[in-house]
C-alpha cells in the first residue's frame, strides 16, 4: 500500500508508516475502500468498452468489419509482405532478419486488438491465423513472380515450412494480445485492489502465513490470488512468444539445412 501522507509504500500489516511515522490504523480502511472502488470502476469501464464494441458490430456490421479487417488484417499483411520484399529481394540480407520482422510486426496489432478494440485471445488467434496465411501466400506470389518459379510449394516439406511460418506469425499476433491482457492485470494491481479472494487463496494464505486472521488473512489471500492470475497470464505470453520464436527459427534452420 501507499502512505497517504508521504506517498511511500508500506507493509500491509504495518501500524505506522516507516518513512514518516504517521499512524495508519485509522486511514487503512479508507485506503482499502478507495482501492476497491478504483478497481471496480476499472472493471466497469472495461465491460462498457466491450459492450460498445459488441453493439458496434451488431448495429453497423459493414463498418465494423471494414475497420477491423483494415486495421488488423490488411495493415499487418502489407507490412509483412513489404518487409519480405525489402529483406529478401531489395537488399538480399540474411533470412534471420525476415524471421525477426515476421515475429515483431504482428505483436503490436495483437496488443491493440485487446486494448483498443477490446477483443481477447480467441479473436487474436483468428486474426493471427488469417494474417499468417494471407501474408505467407503474398510472399510466395512475390517470390514466384520475381524469380519465375512456381508459386505453390512443390512437396510436403515445403508445405510444412509454409504452415510453420504462418503459425509463427499467428503466435506472434496472439502474443501481443496476451501481453495486453497482462498489462490490464498489472495496472489495477498497482492500485492495491481488494476484491474478494477465493477459497483456494484463503487456504494457501493460512498455510503459508502462520496464525493470522481477519483483514490480514484476507489481504494476504488476495495477493496470492492476484499473483497467480498474473503469473498465469505471463506464462501464456511466454508460451505464445516461445512458440512463435521456435516455429520461426525452425523454418529458418530447416530451409538452410
PDB file of C-alpha atoms in Angstrom:
ATOM      1  CA  UNK A   1       0.000   0.000   0.000  1.00  0.00           C
ATOM      2  CA  UNK A   2       0.940   3.656  -0.326  1.00  0.00           C
ATOM      3  CA  UNK A   3       1.050   6.024   2.627  1.00  0.00           C
ATOM      4  CA  UNK A   4      -1.431   8.894   2.057  1.00  0.00           C
ATOM      5  CA  UNK A   5       0.864  11.319   3.929  1.00  0.00           C
ATOM      6  CA  UNK A   6       4.282  10.765   2.341  1.00  0.00           C
ATOM      7  CA  UNK A   7       3.431   8.552  -0.703  1.00  0.00           C
ATOM      8  CA  UNK A   8       5.881   5.849   0.346  1.00  0.00           C
ATOM      9  CA  UNK A   9       4.978   2.160   0.176  1.00  0.00           C
ATOM     10  CA  UNK A  10       4.406   0.339   3.461  1.00  0.00           C
ATOM     11  CA  UNK A  11       3.769  -3.235   4.537  1.00  0.00           C
ATOM     12  CA  UNK A  12       0.103  -4.263   4.599  1.00  0.00           C
ATOM     13  CA  UNK A  13       0.410  -5.288   8.258  1.00  0.00           C
ATOM     14  CA  UNK A  14       2.239  -2.145   9.423  1.00  0.00           C
ATOM     15  CA  UNK A  15       0.591   0.008  12.091  1.00  0.00           C
ATOM     16  CA  UNK A  16       2.658   3.076  11.232  1.00  0.00           C
ATOM     17  CA  UNK A  17       4.485   4.307   8.133  1.00  0.00           C
ATOM     18  CA  UNK A  18       8.196   3.510   8.304  1.00  0.00           C
ATOM     19  CA  UNK A  19       9.045   6.717   6.406  1.00  0.00           C
ATOM     20  CA  UNK A  20       7.005   9.444   8.085  1.00  0.00           C
ATOM     21  CA  UNK A  21       5.952   7.625  11.247  1.00  0.00           C
ATOM     22  CA  UNK A  22       2.251   8.526  10.898  1.00  0.00           C
ATOM     23  CA  UNK A  23      -0.382   6.227  12.405  1.00  0.00           C
ATOM     24  CA  UNK A  24      -2.053   4.156   9.676  1.00  0.00           C
ATOM     25  CA  UNK A  25      -4.719   2.352  11.700  1.00  0.00           C
ATOM     26  CA  UNK A  26      -7.403   4.958  11.048  1.00  0.00           C
ATOM     27  CA  UNK A  27      -6.682   5.583   7.375  1.00  0.00           C
ATOM     28  CA  UNK A  28      -6.147   1.952   6.339  1.00  0.00           C
ATOM     29  CA  UNK A  29      -9.903   1.182   5.893  1.00  0.00           C
ATOM     30  CA  UNK A  30     -10.256   4.296   3.724  1.00  0.00           C
ATOM     31  CA  UNK A  31      -7.262   3.281   1.600  1.00  0.00           C
ATOM     32  CA  UNK A  32      -8.692  -0.204   1.085  1.00  0.00           C
ATOM     33  CA  UNK A  33     -12.161   1.092   0.269  1.00  0.00           C
ATOM     34  CA  UNK A  34     -10.768   3.617  -2.199  1.00  0.00           C
ATOM     35  CA  UNK A  35      -8.620   0.966  -3.895  1.00  0.00           C
ATOM     36  CA  UNK A  36     -11.612  -1.363  -4.113  1.00  0.00           C
ATOM     37  CA  UNK A  37     -13.733   1.366  -5.718  1.00  0.00           C
ATOM     38  CA  UNK A  38     -10.986   2.174  -8.217  1.00  0.00           C
ATOM     39  CA  UNK A  39     -10.741  -1.485  -9.197  1.00  0.00           C
ATOM     40  CA  UNK A  40     -14.496  -1.754  -9.639  1.00  0.00           C
ATOM     41  CA  UNK A  41     -14.524   1.389 -11.787  1.00  0.00           C
ATOM     42  CA  UNK A  42     -11.757  -0.064 -13.977  1.00  0.00           C
ATOM     43  CA  UNK A  43     -13.679  -3.323 -14.375  1.00  0.00           C
ATOM     44  CA  UNK A  44     -16.895  -1.471 -15.256  1.00  0.00           C
ATOM     45  CA  UNK A  45     -15.059   0.636 -17.831  1.00  0.00           C
ATOM     46  CA  UNK A  46     -13.627  -2.484 -19.472  1.00  0.00           C
ATOM     47  CA  UNK A  47     -17.085  -4.110 -19.550  1.00  0.00           C
ATOM     48  CA  UNK A  48     -18.653  -0.964 -21.003  1.00  0.00           C
ATOM     49  CA  UNK A  49     -15.979  -0.822 -23.711  1.00  0.00           C
ATOM     50  CA  UNK A  50     -16.620  -4.454 -24.613  1.00  0.00           C
ATOM     51  CA  UNK A  51     -20.365  -3.863 -24.775  1.00  0.00           C
ATOM     52  CA  UNK A  52     -19.852  -0.852 -27.011  1.00  0.00           C
ATOM     53  CA  UNK A  53     -17.665  -2.898 -29.323  1.00  0.00           C
ATOM     54  CA  UNK A  54     -20.314  -5.641 -29.476  1.00  0.00           C
ATOM     55  CA  UNK A  55     -23.049  -3.098 -30.187  1.00  0.00           C
ATOM     56  CA  UNK A  56     -20.951  -1.530 -32.940  1.00  0.00           C
ATOM     57  CA  UNK A  57     -20.549  -4.944 -34.556  1.00  0.00           C
ATOM     58  CA  UNK A  58     -24.311  -5.581 -34.317  1.00  0.00           C
ATOM     59  CA  UNK A  59     -25.558  -2.142 -35.359  1.00  0.00           C
ATOM     60  CA  UNK A  60     -23.112  -1.463 -38.197  1.00  0.00           C
ATOM     61  CA  UNK A  61     -21.532  -4.765 -39.243  1.00  0.00           C
ATOM     62  CA  UNK A  62     -20.150  -3.468 -42.548  1.00  0.00           C
ATOM     63  CA  UNK A  63     -18.396  -0.555 -40.886  1.00  0.00           C
ATOM     64  CA  UNK A  64     -17.166  -2.761 -38.062  1.00  0.00           C
ATOM     65  CA  UNK A  65     -15.635  -5.379 -40.324  1.00  0.00           C
ATOM     66  CA  UNK A  66     -14.212  -2.773 -42.697  1.00  0.00           C
ATOM     67  CA  UNK A  67     -12.370  -1.103 -39.822  1.00  0.00           C
ATOM     68  CA  UNK A  68     -11.268  -4.363 -38.242  1.00  0.00           C
ATOM     69  CA  UNK A  69     -10.082  -6.006 -41.435  1.00  0.00           C
ATOM     70  CA  UNK A  70      -8.220  -2.859 -42.452  1.00  0.00           C
ATOM     71  CA  UNK A  71      -6.565  -2.399 -39.056  1.00  0.00           C
ATOM     72  CA  UNK A  72      -5.889  -5.988 -38.022  1.00  0.00           C
ATOM     73  CA  UNK A  73      -5.540  -7.913 -41.290  1.00  0.00           C
ATOM     74  CA  UNK A  74      -4.676  -5.685 -44.257  1.00  0.00           C
ATOM     75  CA  UNK A  75      -2.217  -3.449 -42.393  1.00  0.00           C
ATOM     76  CA  UNK A  76      -0.066  -6.248 -40.895  1.00  0.00           C
ATOM     77  CA  UNK A  77      -0.222  -8.248 -44.133  1.00  0.00           C
ATOM     78  CA  UNK A  78       1.053  -5.258 -46.125  1.00  0.00           C
ATOM     79  CA  UNK A  79       3.838  -4.651 -43.608  1.00  0.00           C
ATOM     80  CA  UNK A  80       4.862  -8.325 -43.586  1.00  0.00           C
ATOM     81  CA  UNK A  81       4.933  -8.603 -47.377  1.00  0.00           C
ATOM     82  CA  UNK A  82       6.780  -5.285 -47.590  1.00  0.00           C
ATOM     83  CA  UNK A  83       9.365  -6.467 -45.072  1.00  0.00           C
ATOM     84  CA  UNK A  84       9.749  -9.709 -47.004  1.00  0.00           C
ATOM     85  CA  UNK A  85      10.331  -7.847 -50.272  1.00  0.00           C
ATOM     86  CA  UNK A  86      12.876  -5.451 -48.779  1.00  0.00           C
ATOM     87  CA  UNK A  87      14.819  -8.118 -46.888  1.00  0.00           C
ATOM     88  CA  UNK A  88      14.872 -10.958 -49.410  1.00  0.00           C
ATOM     89  CA  UNK A  89      14.741  -9.133 -52.746  1.00  0.00           C
ATOM     90  CA  UNK A  90      15.660  -5.468 -52.464  1.00  0.00           C
ATOM     91  CA  UNK A  91      18.567  -5.790 -50.008  1.00  0.00           C
ATOM     92  CA  UNK A  92      19.110  -9.581 -50.019  1.00  0.00           C
ATOM     93  CA  UNK A  93      20.106  -9.746 -46.334  1.00  0.00           C
ATOM     94  CA  UNK A  94      20.115 -12.955 -44.230  1.00  0.00           C
ATOM     95  CA  UNK A  95      16.727 -14.575 -43.679  1.00  0.00           C
ATOM     96  CA  UNK A  96      17.125 -14.263 -39.916  1.00  0.00           C
ATOM     97  CA  UNK A  97      16.083 -10.615 -40.214  1.00  0.00           C
ATOM     98  CA  UNK A  98      12.950 -11.663 -42.062  1.00  0.00           C
ATOM     99  CA  UNK A  99      12.025 -14.106 -39.298  1.00  0.00           C
ATOM    100  CA  UNK A 100      12.603 -11.433 -36.649  1.00  0.00           C
ATOM    101  CA  UNK A 101      10.477  -8.938 -38.582  1.00  0.00           C
ATOM    102  CA  UNK A 102       7.754 -11.538 -39.063  1.00  0.00           C
ATOM    103  CA  UNK A 103       7.600 -12.044 -35.298  1.00  0.00           C
ATOM    104  CA  UNK A 104       7.879  -8.357 -34.366  1.00  0.00           C
ATOM    105  CA  UNK A 105       5.330  -6.869 -36.785  1.00  0.00           C
ATOM    106  CA  UNK A 106       2.195  -8.776 -35.628  1.00  0.00           C
ATOM    107  CA  UNK A 107       2.754  -8.144 -31.894  1.00  0.00           C
ATOM    108  CA  UNK A 108       1.532  -4.502 -31.754  1.00  0.00           C
ATOM    109  CA  UNK A 109      -1.571  -5.408 -33.771  1.00  0.00           C
ATOM    110  CA  UNK A 110      -2.497  -8.151 -31.303  1.00  0.00           C
ATOM    111  CA  UNK A 111      -1.765  -5.697 -28.489  1.00  0.00           C
ATOM    112  CA  UNK A 112      -4.089  -3.072 -29.990  1.00  0.00           C
ATOM    113  CA  UNK A 113      -6.792  -5.676 -30.649  1.00  0.00           C
ATOM    114  CA  UNK A 114      -7.334  -6.003 -26.900  1.00  0.00           C
ATOM    115  CA  UNK A 115      -6.582  -2.509 -25.611  1.00  0.00           C
ATOM    116  CA  UNK A 116      -8.270  -0.588 -28.444  1.00  0.00           C
ATOM    117  CA  UNK A 117     -10.939  -2.943 -29.800  1.00  0.00           C
ATOM    118  CA  UNK A 118     -11.438  -4.993 -26.593  1.00  0.00           C
ATOM    119  CA  UNK A 119     -11.154  -8.380 -28.297  1.00  0.00           C
ATOM    120  CA  UNK A 120      -9.478 -11.232 -26.481  1.00  0.00           C
ATOM    121  CA  UNK A 121      -7.274 -14.167 -27.301  1.00  0.00           C
ATOM    122  CA  UNK A 122      -9.830 -16.074 -29.419  1.00  0.00           C
ATOM    123  CA  UNK A 123     -10.114 -13.118 -31.763  1.00  0.00           C
ATOM    124  CA  UNK A 124      -6.322 -12.787 -31.769  1.00  0.00           C
ATOM    125  CA  UNK A 125      -5.904 -16.419 -32.784  1.00  0.00           C
ATOM    126  CA  UNK A 126      -8.436 -15.991 -35.596  1.00  0.00           C
ATOM    127  CA  UNK A 127      -6.983 -12.734 -36.899  1.00  0.00           C
ATOM    128  CA  UNK A 128      -3.444 -14.059 -36.478  1.00  0.00           C
ATOM    129  CA  UNK A 129      -4.235 -17.177 -38.494  1.00  0.00           C
ATOM    130  CA  UNK A 130      -5.719 -15.108 -41.330  1.00  0.00           C
ATOM    131  CA  UNK A 131      -2.787 -12.685 -41.276  1.00  0.00           C
ATOM    132  CA  UNK A 132      -0.276 -15.537 -41.282  1.00  0.00           C
ATOM    133  CA  UNK A 133      -1.884 -17.408 -44.167  1.00  0.00           C
ATOM    134  CA  UNK A 134      -2.517 -14.328 -46.319  1.00  0.00           C
ATOM    135  CA  UNK A 135       0.922 -12.842 -45.660  1.00  0.00           C
ATOM    136  CA  UNK A 136       2.764 -16.082 -46.461  1.00  0.00           C
ATOM    137  CA  UNK A 137       0.641 -16.524 -49.607  1.00  0.00           C
ATOM    138  CA  UNK A 138       1.571 -12.994 -50.650  1.00  0.00           C
ATOM    139  CA  UNK A 139       5.251 -13.730 -50.028  1.00  0.00           C
ATOM    140  CA  UNK A 140       5.019 -16.840 -52.217  1.00  0.00           C
ATOM    141  CA  UNK A 141       3.443 -14.783 -55.004  1.00  0.00           C
ATOM    142  CA  UNK A 142       6.193 -12.154 -54.775  1.00  0.00           C
ATOM    143  CA  UNK A 143       8.956 -14.771 -54.878  1.00  0.00           C
ATOM    144  CA  UNK A 144       7.270 -16.680 -57.708  1.00  0.00           C
ATOM    145  CA  UNK A 145       6.813 -13.517 -59.762  1.00  0.00           C
ATOM    146  CA  UNK A 146      10.331 -12.127 -59.263  1.00  0.00           C
ATOM    147  CA  UNK A 147      12.187 -15.448 -59.653  1.00  0.00           C
ATOM    148  CA  UNK A 148       9.842 -17.003 -62.246  1.00  0.00           C
ATOM    149  CA  UNK A 149       9.286 -20.127 -60.150  1.00  0.00           C
ATOM    150  CA  UNK A 150       6.098 -21.982 -59.159  1.00  0.00           C
ATOM    151  CA  UNK A 151       4.100 -20.105 -56.550  1.00  0.00           C
ATOM    152  CA  UNK A 152       2.756 -23.107 -54.643  1.00  0.00           C
ATOM    153  CA  UNK A 153       5.060 -25.398 -52.627  1.00  0.00           C
ATOM    154  CA  UNK A 154       6.089 -28.470 -54.574  1.00  0.00           C
ATOM    155  CA  UNK A 155       6.418 -31.104 -51.842  1.00  0.00           C
ATOM    156  CA  UNK A 156       5.357 -31.960 -48.306  1.00  0.00           C
ATOM    157  CA  UNK A 157       8.453 -30.406 -46.757  1.00  0.00           C
ATOM    158  CA  UNK A 158       7.813 -27.032 -48.395  1.00  0.00           C
ATOM    159  CA  UNK A 159       4.157 -27.141 -47.365  1.00  0.00           C
ATOM    160  CA  UNK A 160       5.194 -27.842 -43.773  1.00  0.00           C
ATOM    161  CA  UNK A 161       7.613 -24.892 -43.829  1.00  0.00           C
ATOM    162  CA  UNK A 162       4.875 -22.612 -45.158  1.00  0.00           C
ATOM    163  CA  UNK A 163       2.416 -23.681 -42.462  1.00  0.00           C
ATOM    164  CA  UNK A 164       5.036 -23.334 -39.730  1.00  0.00           C
ATOM    165  CA  UNK A 165       5.899 -19.858 -40.957  1.00  0.00           C
ATOM    166  CA  UNK A 166       2.209 -18.874 -40.924  1.00  0.00           C
ATOM    167  CA  UNK A 167       1.879 -20.373 -37.440  1.00  0.00           C
ATOM    168  CA  UNK A 168       4.782 -18.294 -36.134  1.00  0.00           C
ATOM    169  CA  UNK A 169       3.022 -15.141 -37.357  1.00  0.00           C
ATOM    170  CA  UNK A 170      -0.238 -16.232 -35.729  1.00  0.00           C
ATOM    171  CA  UNK A 171       1.521 -16.934 -32.428  1.00  0.00           C
ATOM    172  CA  UNK A 172       3.246 -13.546 -32.537  1.00  0.00           C
ATOM    173  CA  UNK A 173      -0.143 -11.862 -33.056  1.00  0.00           C
ATOM    174  CA  UNK A 174      -1.538 -13.810 -30.109  1.00  0.00           C
ATOM    175  CA  UNK A 175       1.492 -12.898 -28.001  1.00  0.00           C
ATOM    176  CA  UNK A 176       0.687  -9.208 -28.408  1.00  0.00           C
ATOM    177  CA  UNK A 177      -2.872  -9.836 -27.265  1.00  0.00           C
ATOM    178  CA  UNK A 178      -1.768 -11.810 -24.198  1.00  0.00           C
ATOM    179  CA  UNK A 179       0.775  -9.109 -23.313  1.00  0.00           C
ATOM    180  CA  UNK A 180      -2.050  -6.561 -23.388  1.00  0.00           C
ATOM    181  CA  UNK A 181      -4.077  -8.792 -21.058  1.00  0.00           C
ATOM    182  CA  UNK A 182      -1.067  -8.979 -18.736  1.00  0.00           C
ATOM    183  CA  UNK A 183      -0.817  -5.185 -18.740  1.00  0.00           C
ATOM    184  CA  UNK A 184      -4.502  -4.915 -17.856  1.00  0.00           C
ATOM    185  CA  UNK A 185      -3.924  -7.200 -14.885  1.00  0.00           C
ATOM    186  CA  UNK A 186      -0.820  -5.391 -13.685  1.00  0.00           C
ATOM    187  CA  UNK A 187      -2.205  -1.851 -13.795  1.00  0.00           C
ATOM    188  CA  UNK A 188      -5.109  -2.428 -11.374  1.00  0.00           C
ATOM    189  CA  UNK A 189      -2.744  -4.306  -9.028  1.00  0.00           C
ATOM    190  CA  UNK A 190      -0.614  -1.188  -8.684  1.00  0.00           C
ATOM    191  CA  UNK A 191      -3.711   0.402  -7.161  1.00  0.00           C
ATOM    192  CA  UNK A 192      -3.774  -2.342  -4.492  1.00  0.00           C
ATOM    193  CA  UNK A 193      -7.080  -3.831  -5.487  1.00  0.00           C
ATOM    194  CA  UNK A 194      -9.042  -5.618  -2.765  1.00  0.00           C
ATOM    195  CA  UNK A 195     -11.711  -7.804  -4.343  1.00  0.00           C
ATOM    196  CA  UNK A 196     -12.847 -10.944  -2.541  1.00  0.00           C
ATOM    197  CA  UNK A 197     -10.296 -13.788  -2.676  1.00  0.00           C
ATOM    198  CA  UNK A 198     -11.401 -17.326  -3.438  1.00  0.00           C
ATOM    199  CA  UNK A 199     -11.389 -20.301  -1.025  1.00  0.00           C
ATOM    200  CA  UNK A 200      -8.185 -21.742  -2.501  1.00  0.00           C
ATOM    201  CA  UNK A 201      -6.343 -18.448  -1.996  1.00  0.00           C
ATOM    202  CA  UNK A 202      -7.552 -18.230   1.609  1.00  0.00           C
ATOM    203  CA  UNK A 203      -6.400 -21.801   2.276  1.00  0.00           C
ATOM    204  CA  UNK A 204      -2.946 -21.036   0.846  1.00  0.00           C
ATOM    205  CA  UNK A 205      -2.786 -17.862   2.929  1.00  0.00           C
ATOM    206  CA  UNK A 206      -3.481 -19.873   6.083  1.00  0.00           C
ATOM    207  CA  UNK A 207      -0.871 -22.490   5.152  1.00  0.00           C
ATOM    208  CA  UNK A 208       1.886 -20.053   4.212  1.00  0.00           C
ATOM    209  CA  UNK A 209       1.136 -17.143   6.532  1.00  0.00           C
ATOM    210  CA  UNK A 210       1.055 -18.546  10.024  1.00  0.00           C
ATOM    211  CA  UNK A 211      -1.575 -17.654  12.600  1.00  0.00           C
ATOM    212  CA  UNK A 212      -3.280 -14.573  11.213  1.00  0.00           C
ATOM    213  CA  UNK A 213      -6.966 -13.907  10.777  1.00  0.00           C
ATOM    214  CA  UNK A 214      -9.458 -11.306   9.713  1.00  0.00           C
ATOM    215  CA  UNK A 215      -8.418  -8.494   7.395  1.00  0.00           C
ATOM    216  CA  UNK A 216      -4.744  -9.510   7.395  1.00  0.00           C
ATOM    217  CA  UNK A 217      -5.590 -13.019   6.187  1.00  0.00           C
ATOM    218  CA  UNK A 218      -7.935 -11.628   3.547  1.00  0.00           C
ATOM    219  CA  UNK A 219      -5.282  -9.222   2.214  1.00  0.00           C
ATOM    220  CA  UNK A 220      -2.705 -11.995   2.080  1.00  0.00           C
ATOM    221  CA  UNK A 221      -5.133 -14.289   0.240  1.00  0.00           C
ATOM    222  CA  UNK A 222      -5.986 -11.522  -2.229  1.00  0.00           C
ATOM    223  CA  UNK A 223      -2.313 -11.004  -3.013  1.00  0.00           C
ATOM    224  CA  UNK A 224      -1.843 -14.743  -3.579  1.00  0.00           C
ATOM    225  CA  UNK A 225      -4.856 -14.838  -5.903  1.00  0.00           C
ATOM    226  CA  UNK A 226      -3.734 -11.776  -7.876  1.00  0.00           C
ATOM    227  CA  UNK A 227      -0.202 -13.125  -8.205  1.00  0.00           C
ATOM    228  CA  UNK A 228      -1.400 -16.492  -9.507  1.00  0.00           C
ATOM    229  CA  UNK A 229      -3.616 -14.771 -12.072  1.00  0.00           C
ATOM    230  CA  UNK A 230      -0.784 -12.538 -13.203  1.00  0.00           C
ATOM    231  CA  UNK A 231       1.674 -15.434 -13.350  1.00  0.00           C
ATOM    232  CA  UNK A 232      -0.782 -17.448 -15.443  1.00  0.00           C
ATOM    233  CA  UNK A 233      -1.199 -14.603 -17.929  1.00  0.00           C
ATOM    234  CA  UNK A 234       2.556 -14.068 -18.040  1.00  0.00           C
ATOM    235  CA  UNK A 235       3.139 -17.776 -18.710  1.00  0.00           C
ATOM    236  CA  UNK A 236       0.608 -17.569 -21.535  1.00  0.00           C
ATOM    237  CA  UNK A 237       2.546 -14.679 -23.068  1.00  0.00           C
ATOM    238  CA  UNK A 238       5.834 -16.547 -22.702  1.00  0.00           C
ATOM    239  CA  UNK A 239       4.300 -19.666 -24.200  1.00  0.00           C
ATOM    240  CA  UNK A 240       2.947 -17.959 -27.302  1.00  0.00           C
ATOM    241  CA  UNK A 241       6.137 -15.924 -27.735  1.00  0.00           C
ATOM    242  CA  UNK A 242       8.258 -19.048 -27.362  1.00  0.00           C
ATOM    243  CA  UNK A 243       6.097 -20.912 -29.847  1.00  0.00           C
ATOM    244  CA  UNK A 244       6.421 -18.084 -32.360  1.00  0.00           C
ATOM    245  CA  UNK A 245      10.197 -17.948 -31.957  1.00  0.00           C
ATOM    246  CA  UNK A 246      10.539 -21.737 -32.168  1.00  0.00           C
ATOM    247  CA  UNK A 247       8.455 -22.138 -35.315  1.00  0.00           C
ATOM    248  CA  UNK A 248      10.082 -19.127 -36.991  1.00  0.00           C
ATOM    249  CA  UNK A 249      13.644 -20.225 -36.247  1.00  0.00           C
ATOM    250  CA  UNK A 250      12.830 -23.862 -37.069  1.00  0.00           C
ATOM    251  CA  UNK A 251      11.670 -22.850 -40.535  1.00  0.00           C
ATOM    252  CA  UNK A 252      14.904 -20.915 -40.990  1.00  0.00           C
ATOM    253  CA  UNK A 253      17.086 -23.825 -39.837  1.00  0.00           C
ATOM    254  CA  UNK A 254      15.158 -26.307 -41.977  1.00  0.00           C
ATOM    255  CA  UNK A 255      15.475 -24.117 -45.047  1.00  0.00           C
ATOM    256  CA  UNK A 256      19.238 -23.690 -44.563  1.00  0.00           C
ATOM    257  CA  UNK A 257      19.928 -27.398 -43.938  1.00  0.00           C
TER     258      UNK A 257
END
